């Protein structure tokens, strides 16, 4: 008898591995018999939320995923877009939240490793990393531990790879206290004719495993990522994987050399669910089968069972499919890079993933069943009972602070708004020599050597908006990410996203999920920025309490001429300061409301996608025409904070007078977060031309002041409401995080 | 003039150094694999930054045993120029081609930022186009740049005018707050006694073009080229 | 076979920032009696040699050649029979 008929499992063990009753039945149906331990384990990981998207698939279909520039959309290792001249950009964002909550350094480090592998698995040279991080408030020692651990993990891993970490965002909010978020984005470039695919094509082709040895790392990590954290999670520490960035660096170089010399047929990284997912997905994409002999897999630990080898999530490994006559070449290249490469099997036409342990078959499962036959759920959704209560904000009952200077100082030192230099100075953001706009800007800008082109990249999500109104908040996340790219002068092209939510089996959470996607999808359509892929991280809850719904948006934009990029910094005393867009009386969900009034409520600011689109097109046109000295998105902290952030880099001041034509509250005027607004400057000689351009694009443009020497003064009508030296403002902004972290 | 950029497993500023020599200086340049044992054809050998062998054990500790390092030692003995940047500097220290050692930054963090540096010695092939006391702005990016040498060694460095660069403030003062890593006496770069082996923590190859943040690094690269041209005119 | 246990520390008198950070951490946890912390590396080598003398010689050689940077580090080691 073949071994895979032995040890038949039952519904009880299925349940223990996280499969539901119905899923167990489906396993029996797909297999036509009772699975053994290895087979059941393979189903359990592949049908986990992390790998199968079983709760999210239907909702995700709302996203637009096609467009003239999309070369590869969702479903591959990473998305690919056309940037002209035969070149393409490959990019993706992914979460590593649960591992980071348990061991921040290694969790974040291996998160970076995973996303980088996704990009070079497509054959692309990784050229930039970004990240989006969320923690609880920094007054807690544990949150500081998580924050500093995650930052050093990203630093330790990314720096070693020689991929610059060029940008990102960090938010601090109570809702992330038990569940920090670590989302890492990687961007690569490739010549289109070299795109590699994760396909196990070609009958008889060999399957090679290269890179690190296989140990008992993270067995069932994918299932772990699909569970809520509980008190006992930190005792699950053995599941934490340790990253080896040196090995990854060697893998990058070896794999790119393999791609360059066109010696491989298919390539895929081993991430969640390890060999099981790589082999079944590669076979499923090609419509083939795969045979693997686990006895040949080089191990780090002794006495590993086939189950453990197939499910191991050991980092820094890649699976290659190679024509038999080119195996020797692959081995030579790997050896030169000091990498182990082992022939562990071959491509078949059986449609099955057949696992041998030496001569014995220990598992045999249809690849399609693993990769794409997981049940698809359509969870019920329900407006949360607290939603309308949270949206309520009575502005009349909100006192107007007397000292607005003080309010501005407090806002600037709020960790969410404060300078993130403490973070990014730990990242090598210049290696490779192409970083043109450094971290601390609206978007990072990289040049593409040998061309005049540049890429602008941003990651964004104001999750409080999403919490208060998932649809609008989702739309704003996309709009703001695109705006950040557009203020740099780049045309926003496409989106990757990382959807971090609570437990989707709770109707209120699924409501958030579904509505946020609907809002994002609408914005993506309006801004013509299709979604090319991403990642879903659900079950971000601790002891039943969910995080703020956080659909992080990674946006890539193209600058035709990188010399025409625009930065946020004021450039010249006497330049005209303009406000593009309109300020309304909107304080709901603002950082001001949270920091000054300790309230997180109200409706998030309104978003008119037509106006947003017009503004962004104007920004790109104005940059092309070189009419802008600077441009900066108004976001958290509103107009006042945006003015300061533009003044800080070169130590200028701003002399501003606001008309307040609509007679709105002073705090809303200064600190409100109305969307589709930008603080821009222009040389007096370009002002008229810029005004004309604004008129053509139908974008409201108002002169509000001049760049001055060293003081930020804001008058409303004839009353001075803010008057502080730039130096004092900058000190509050720069010192806040270092001060909190030195406790 | 011919440049050779040595590539160790884990080097990652190799492409930047290659770009500097090839595209910016316009000189013939090769990547040289760490297993190469003959470097006699290169006028300047560059040991680039990065994390050779993962920086495991100590930065540079394993790389120094690569065949290429034997060749670097021979080249240095013949008077060829050797430029070690960041990890390359660490390797030169471990290999004993430059005196001293590198410790972890005193604040224990990686640090990437642009810093002021004062040129202490403008008589080397790497800096002769500069002026003594000149202030440069160069990016740093390292976790182990905390230079150490014992008292005797320090005295000798000074006696032989081997200290080339010091971290300083905008006014050129080598103050404690201008020191990004705890390096002894703010030392950022030194040469050997003969003057043909230069190690420095800042990255001159990252400061060559205005678009990527400055041109002060040209001093080093152009000095090398002019020095060579002067000797081969 | 012998097992060598090797401790590598920064030489006395050389600033040990990691040790200081740990000491500060201990103090903030109330362990004020901790006077000094020196951080270092611990390594285990299994040596295929037949005598303790040989083992000691091999350890010294590996330390001086690679494992230790004599400019700033010191080392000590113990040996035990290994089966």
PDB file of N, CA and C in Angstrom, chain A residues 601-668:
ATOM      1  N   UNK A 601     -14.013  61.125  16.087  1.00  0.00           N
ATOM      2  CA  UNK A 601     -15.381  60.943  15.635  1.00  0.00           C
ATOM      3  C   UNK A 601     -15.696  61.914  14.511  1.00  0.00           C
ATOM      4  N   UNK A 602     -16.937  61.851  14.064  1.00  0.00           N
ATOM      5  CA  UNK A 602     -17.396  62.729  12.995  1.00  0.00           C
ATOM      6  C   UNK A 602     -17.295  62.046  11.644  1.00  0.00           C
ATOM      7  N   UNK A 603     -17.791  62.737  10.622  1.00  0.00           N
ATOM      8  CA  UNK A 603     -17.652  62.228   9.264  1.00  0.00           C
ATOM      9  C   UNK A 603     -16.291  62.663   8.733  1.00  0.00           C
ATOM     10  N   UNK A 604     -15.578  61.749   8.088  1.00  0.00           N
ATOM     11  CA  UNK A 604     -14.327  62.197   7.462  1.00  0.00           C
ATOM     12  C   UNK A 604     -14.630  63.227   6.388  1.00  0.00           C
ATOM     13  N   UNK A 605     -13.621  64.002   5.970  1.00  0.00           N
ATOM     14  CA  UNK A 605     -13.863  65.037   4.965  1.00  0.00           C
ATOM     15  C   UNK A 605     -14.447  64.459   3.687  1.00  0.00           C
ATOM     16  N   UNK A 606     -15.209  65.293   2.996  1.00  0.00           N
ATOM     17  CA  UNK A 606     -15.825  64.855   1.747  1.00  0.00           C
ATOM     18  C   UNK A 606     -14.787  64.728   0.644  1.00  0.00           C
ATOM     19  N   UNK A 607     -15.118  63.911  -0.350  1.00  0.00           N
ATOM     20  CA  UNK A 607     -14.204  63.737  -1.477  1.00  0.00           C
ATOM     21  C   UNK A 607     -14.998  63.778  -2.761  1.00  0.00           C
ATOM     22  N   UNK A 608     -14.653  64.734  -3.610  1.00  0.00           N
ATOM     23  CA  UNK A 608     -15.268  64.824  -4.922  1.00  0.00           C
ATOM     24  C   UNK A 608     -14.226  64.349  -5.926  1.00  0.00           C
ATOM     25  N   UNK A 609     -14.440  63.168  -6.461  1.00  0.00           N
ATOM     26  CA  UNK A 609     -13.395  62.556  -7.291  1.00  0.00           C
ATOM     27  C   UNK A 609     -13.128  63.334  -8.581  1.00  0.00           C
ATOM     28  N   UNK A 610     -14.144  64.045  -9.069  1.00  0.00           N
ATOM     29  CA  UNK A 610     -13.923  64.875 -10.275  1.00  0.00           C
ATOM     30  C   UNK A 610     -12.946  65.992  -9.965  1.00  0.00           C
ATOM     31  N   UNK A 611     -13.166  66.640  -8.808  1.00  0.00           N
ATOM     32  CA  UNK A 611     -12.256  67.722  -8.417  1.00  0.00           C
ATOM     33  C   UNK A 611     -10.855  67.182  -8.155  1.00  0.00           C
ATOM     34  N   UNK A 612     -10.835  66.015  -7.525  1.00  0.00           N
ATOM     35  CA  UNK A 612      -9.547  65.395  -7.208  1.00  0.00           C
ATOM     36  C   UNK A 612      -8.760  65.127  -8.494  1.00  0.00           C
ATOM     37  N   UNK A 613      -9.462  64.559  -9.447  1.00  0.00           N
ATOM     38  CA  UNK A 613      -8.841  64.234 -10.731  1.00  0.00           C
ATOM     39  C   UNK A 613      -8.318  65.509 -11.408  1.00  0.00           C
ATOM     40  N   UNK A 614      -9.146  66.564 -11.365  1.00  0.00           N
ATOM     41  CA  UNK A 614      -8.756  67.827 -11.993  1.00  0.00           C
ATOM     42  C   UNK A 614      -7.499  68.383 -11.313  1.00  0.00           C
ATOM     43  N   UNK A 615      -7.502  68.326  -9.982  1.00  0.00           N
ATOM     44  CA  UNK A 615      -6.342  68.836  -9.239  1.00  0.00           C
ATOM     45  C   UNK A 615      -5.077  68.075  -9.636  1.00  0.00           C
ATOM     46  N   UNK A 616      -5.200  66.762  -9.693  1.00  0.00           N
ATOM     47  CA  UNK A 616      -4.011  65.955  -9.986  1.00  0.00           C
ATOM     48  C   UNK A 616      -3.507  66.208 -11.402  1.00  0.00           C
ATOM     49  N   UNK A 617      -4.458  66.367 -12.333  1.00  0.00           N
ATOM     50  CA  UNK A 617      -4.027  66.642 -13.710  1.00  0.00           C
ATOM     51  C   UNK A 617      -3.353  67.999 -13.801  1.00  0.00           C
ATOM     52  N   UNK A 618      -3.891  68.944 -13.025  1.00  0.00           N
ATOM     53  CA  UNK A 618      -3.273  70.262 -12.986  1.00  0.00           C
ATOM     54  C   UNK A 618      -1.838  70.163 -12.454  1.00  0.00           C
ATOM     55  N   UNK A 619      -1.668  69.399 -11.377  1.00  0.00           N
ATOM     56  CA  UNK A 619      -0.344  69.295 -10.754  1.00  0.00           C
ATOM     57  C   UNK A 619       0.684  68.746 -11.736  1.00  0.00           C
ATOM     58  N   UNK A 620       0.257  67.727 -12.474  1.00  0.00           N
ATOM     59  CA  UNK A 620       1.177  67.118 -13.433  1.00  0.00           C
ATOM     60  C   UNK A 620       1.498  68.110 -14.552  1.00  0.00           C
ATOM     61  N   UNK A 621       0.464  68.806 -15.036  1.00  0.00           N
ATOM     62  CA  UNK A 621       0.673  69.780 -16.113  1.00  0.00           C
ATOM     63  C   UNK A 621       1.563  70.931 -15.642  1.00  0.00           C
ATOM     64  N   UNK A 622       1.318  71.407 -14.427  1.00  0.00           N
ATOM     65  CA  UNK A 622       2.098  72.536 -13.904  1.00  0.00           C
ATOM     66  C   UNK A 622       3.558  72.134 -13.708  1.00  0.00           C
ATOM     67  N   UNK A 623       3.769  70.885 -13.311  1.00  0.00           N
ATOM     68  CA  UNK A 623       5.141  70.410 -13.158  1.00  0.00           C
ATOM     69  C   UNK A 623       5.822  70.328 -14.520  1.00  0.00           C
ATOM     70  N   UNK A 624       5.110  69.791 -15.493  1.00  0.00           N
ATOM     71  CA  UNK A 624       5.644  69.713 -16.865  1.00  0.00           C
ATOM     72  C   UNK A 624       6.057  71.088 -17.367  1.00  0.00           C
ATOM     73  N   UNK A 625       5.189  72.080 -17.077  1.00  0.00           N
ATOM     74  CA  UNK A 625       5.445  73.440 -17.549  1.00  0.00           C
ATOM     75  C   UNK A 625       6.432  74.165 -16.637  1.00  0.00           C
ATOM     76  N   UNK A 626       6.879  73.490 -15.618  1.00  0.00           N
ATOM     77  CA  UNK A 626       7.842  74.026 -14.644  1.00  0.00           C
ATOM     78  C   UNK A 626       7.373  75.348 -14.029  1.00  0.00           C
ATOM     79  N   UNK A 627       6.100  75.350 -13.642  1.00  0.00           N
ATOM     80  CA  UNK A 627       5.531  76.545 -13.033  1.00  0.00           C
ATOM     81  C   UNK A 627       5.552  76.482 -11.504  1.00  0.00           C
ATOM     82  N   UNK A 628       5.889  75.328 -10.957  1.00  0.00           N
ATOM     83  CA  UNK A 628       5.813  75.179  -9.508  1.00  0.00           C
ATOM     84  C   UNK A 628       7.208  75.206  -8.878  1.00  0.00           C
ATOM     85  N   UNK A 629       7.341  75.964  -7.790  1.00  0.00           N
ATOM     86  CA  UNK A 629       8.585  75.899  -7.014  1.00  0.00           C
ATOM     87  C   UNK A 629       8.489  74.779  -5.990  1.00  0.00           C
ATOM     88  N   UNK A 630       7.272  74.606  -5.456  1.00  0.00           N
ATOM     89  CA  UNK A 630       7.048  73.528  -4.503  1.00  0.00           C
ATOM     90  C   UNK A 630       5.576  73.163  -4.516  1.00  0.00           C
ATOM     91  N   UNK A 631       5.279  71.955  -4.024  1.00  0.00           N
ATOM     92  CA  UNK A 631       3.881  71.559  -3.866  1.00  0.00           C
ATOM     93  C   UNK A 631       3.808  70.515  -2.767  1.00  0.00           C
ATOM     94  N   UNK A 632       2.806  70.653  -1.925  1.00  0.00           N
ATOM     95  CA  UNK A 632       2.685  69.742  -0.784  1.00  0.00           C
ATOM     96  C   UNK A 632       1.222  69.494  -0.486  1.00  0.00           C
ATOM     97  N   UNK A 633       0.902  68.225  -0.354  1.00  0.00           N
ATOM     98  CA  UNK A 633      -0.458  67.800  -0.040  1.00  0.00           C
ATOM     99  C   UNK A 633      -0.848  68.275   1.364  1.00  0.00           C
ATOM    100  N   UNK A 634      -2.086  68.749   1.506  1.00  0.00           N
ATOM    101  CA  UNK A 634      -2.615  69.080   2.839  1.00  0.00           C
ATOM    102  C   UNK A 634      -3.252  67.826   3.397  1.00  0.00           C
ATOM    103  N   UNK A 635      -2.679  67.284   4.444  1.00  0.00           N
ATOM    104  CA  UNK A 635      -3.336  66.108   5.019  1.00  0.00           C
ATOM    105  C   UNK A 635      -3.481  66.281   6.521  1.00  0.00           C
ATOM    106  N   UNK A 636      -2.977  65.355   7.337  1.00  0.00           N
ATOM    107  CA  UNK A 636      -3.142  65.454   8.779  1.00  0.00           C
ATOM    108  C   UNK A 636      -2.603  66.796   9.284  1.00  0.00           C
ATOM    109  N   UNK A 637      -3.433  67.498  10.052  1.00  0.00           N
ATOM    110  CA  UNK A 637      -3.008  68.789  10.587  1.00  0.00           C
ATOM    111  C   UNK A 637      -3.364  69.954   9.680  1.00  0.00           C
ATOM    112  N   UNK A 638      -3.871  69.655   8.489  1.00  0.00           N
ATOM    113  CA  UNK A 638      -4.425  70.679   7.621  1.00  0.00           C
ATOM    114  C   UNK A 638      -3.421  71.664   7.054  1.00  0.00           C
ATOM    115  N   UNK A 639      -3.968  72.832   6.685  1.00  0.00           N
ATOM    116  CA  UNK A 639      -3.206  73.873   6.011  1.00  0.00           C
ATOM    117  C   UNK A 639      -2.015  74.348   6.850  1.00  0.00           C
ATOM    118  N   UNK A 640      -2.237  74.560   8.138  1.00  0.00           N
ATOM    119  CA  UNK A 640      -1.179  75.115   8.991  1.00  0.00           C
ATOM    120  C   UNK A 640       0.020  74.180   9.040  1.00  0.00           C
ATOM    121  N   UNK A 641      -0.249  72.897   9.198  1.00  0.00           N
ATOM    122  CA  UNK A 641       0.852  71.936   9.262  1.00  0.00           C
ATOM    123  C   UNK A 641       1.535  71.823   7.891  1.00  0.00           C
ATOM    124  N   UNK A 642       0.757  71.854   6.833  1.00  0.00           N
ATOM    125  CA  UNK A 642       1.347  71.765   5.487  1.00  0.00           C
ATOM    126  C   UNK A 642       2.296  72.938   5.245  1.00  0.00           C
ATOM    127  N   UNK A 643       1.888  74.131   5.664  1.00  0.00           N
ATOM    128  CA  UNK A 643       2.755  75.313   5.506  1.00  0.00           C
ATOM    129  C   UNK A 643       4.074  75.102   6.249  1.00  0.00           C
ATOM    130  N   UNK A 644       3.958  74.618   7.486  1.00  0.00           N
ATOM    131  CA  UNK A 644       5.172  74.394   8.285  1.00  0.00           C
ATOM    132  C   UNK A 644       6.080  73.376   7.616  1.00  0.00           C
ATOM    133  N   UNK A 645       5.491  72.264   7.174  1.00  0.00           N
ATOM    134  CA  UNK A 645       6.317  71.199   6.581  1.00  0.00           C
ATOM    135  C   UNK A 645       7.048  71.687   5.328  1.00  0.00           C
ATOM    136  N   UNK A 646       6.425  72.620   4.601  1.00  0.00           N
ATOM    137  CA  UNK A 646       7.104  73.179   3.437  1.00  0.00           C
ATOM    138  C   UNK A 646       8.190  74.169   3.852  1.00  0.00           C
ATOM    139  N   UNK A 647       8.002  74.793   4.990  1.00  0.00           N
ATOM    140  CA  UNK A 647       8.984  75.780   5.462  1.00  0.00           C
ATOM    141  C   UNK A 647      10.223  75.102   6.056  1.00  0.00           C
ATOM    142  N   UNK A 648      10.042  73.927   6.671  1.00  0.00           N
ATOM    143  CA  UNK A 648      11.125  73.310   7.460  1.00  0.00           C
ATOM    144  C   UNK A 648      12.415  72.961   6.704  1.00  0.00           C
ATOM    145  N   UNK A 649      12.333  72.274   5.550  1.00  0.00           N
ATOM    146  CA  UNK A 649      13.586  71.727   4.989  1.00  0.00           C
ATOM    147  C   UNK A 649      14.681  72.777   4.812  1.00  0.00           C
ATOM    148  N   UNK A 650      14.338  73.969   4.332  1.00  0.00           N
ATOM    149  CA  UNK A 650      15.375  74.969   4.118  1.00  0.00           C
ATOM    150  C   UNK A 650      15.268  76.115   5.134  1.00  0.00           C
ATOM    151  N   UNK A 651      14.413  75.931   6.130  1.00  0.00           N
ATOM    152  CA  UNK A 651      14.330  76.913   7.216  1.00  0.00           C
ATOM    153  C   UNK A 651      13.692  78.240   6.834  1.00  0.00           C
ATOM    154  N   UNK A 652      12.815  78.236   5.824  1.00  0.00           N
ATOM    155  CA  UNK A 652      12.137  79.474   5.453  1.00  0.00           C
ATOM    156  C   UNK A 652      10.952  79.747   6.367  1.00  0.00           C
ATOM    157  N   UNK A 653      10.289  80.859   6.137  1.00  0.00           N
ATOM    158  CA  UNK A 653       9.053  81.178   6.834  1.00  0.00           C
ATOM    159  C   UNK A 653       7.932  81.329   5.828  1.00  0.00           C
ATOM    160  N   UNK A 654       6.748  81.639   6.348  1.00  0.00           N
ATOM    161  CA  UNK A 654       5.602  81.875   5.473  1.00  0.00           C
ATOM    162  C   UNK A 654       4.834  83.063   6.029  1.00  0.00           C
ATOM    163  N   UNK A 655       4.475  83.977   5.157  1.00  0.00           N
ATOM    164  CA  UNK A 655       3.683  85.124   5.575  1.00  0.00           C
ATOM    165  C   UNK A 655       2.337  85.000   4.866  1.00  0.00           C
ATOM    166  N   UNK A 656       1.339  84.562   5.631  1.00  0.00           N
ATOM    167  CA  UNK A 656       0.092  84.122   5.003  1.00  0.00           C
ATOM    168  C   UNK A 656      -1.102  84.892   5.550  1.00  0.00           C
ATOM    169  N   UNK A 657      -1.992  85.252   4.668  1.00  0.00           N
ATOM    170  CA  UNK A 657      -3.256  85.853   5.087  1.00  0.00           C
ATOM    171  C   UNK A 657      -4.409  85.084   4.451  1.00  0.00           C
ATOM    172  N   UNK A 658      -5.278  84.555   5.300  1.00  0.00           N
ATOM    173  CA  UNK A 658      -6.409  83.780   4.791  1.00  0.00           C
ATOM    174  C   UNK A 658      -7.654  84.667   4.815  1.00  0.00           C
ATOM    175  N   UNK A 659      -8.449  84.550   3.750  1.00  0.00           N
ATOM    176  CA  UNK A 659      -9.625  85.420   3.649  1.00  0.00           C
ATOM    177  C   UNK A 659     -10.818  84.873   4.414  1.00  0.00           C
ATOM    178  N   UNK A 660     -10.885  83.596   4.558  1.00  0.00           N
ATOM    179  CA  UNK A 660     -12.043  82.943   5.181  1.00  0.00           C
ATOM    180  C   UNK A 660     -13.357  83.409   4.577  1.00  0.00           C
ATOM    181  N   UNK A 661     -13.447  83.278   3.259  1.00  0.00           N
ATOM    182  CA  UNK A 661     -14.641  83.747   2.552  1.00  0.00           C
ATOM    183  C   UNK A 661     -15.911  83.029   2.997  1.00  0.00           C
ATOM    184  N   UNK A 662     -15.772  81.751   3.354  1.00  0.00           N
ATOM    185  CA  UNK A 662     -16.977  81.004   3.738  1.00  0.00           C
ATOM    186  C   UNK A 662     -17.297  81.126   5.221  1.00  0.00           C
ATOM    187  N   UNK A 663     -16.528  81.957   5.915  1.00  0.00           N
ATOM    188  CA  UNK A 663     -16.789  82.182   7.350  1.00  0.00           C
ATOM    189  C   UNK A 663     -16.848  80.889   8.144  1.00  0.00           C
ATOM    190  N   UNK A 664     -15.836  80.048   7.991  1.00  0.00           N
ATOM    191  CA  UNK A 664     -15.832  78.804   8.756  1.00  0.00           C
ATOM    192  C   UNK A 664     -15.010  78.972  10.030  1.00  0.00           C
ATOM    193  N   UNK A 665     -15.144  78.027  10.916  1.00  0.00           N
ATOM    194  CA  UNK A 665     -14.418  78.082  12.191  1.00  0.00           C
ATOM    195  C   UNK A 665     -12.922  78.192  11.929  1.00  0.00           C
ATOM    196  N   UNK A 666     -12.249  78.927  12.814  1.00  0.00           N
ATOM    197  CA  UNK A 666     -10.810  79.119  12.661  1.00  0.00           C
ATOM    198  C   UNK A 666     -10.047  77.792  12.709  1.00  0.00           C
ATOM    199  N   UNK A 667     -10.461  76.907  13.625  1.00  0.00           N
ATOM    200  CA  UNK A 667      -9.722  75.646  13.744  1.00  0.00           C
ATOM    201  C   UNK A 667      -9.896  74.794  12.485  1.00  0.00           C
ATOM    202  N   UNK A 668     -11.092  74.867  11.885  1.00  0.00           N
ATOM    203  CA  UNK A 668     -11.294  74.126  10.638  1.00  0.00           C
ATOM    204  C   UNK A 668     -10.479  74.750   9.511  1.00  0.00           C
TER     205      UNK A 668
END
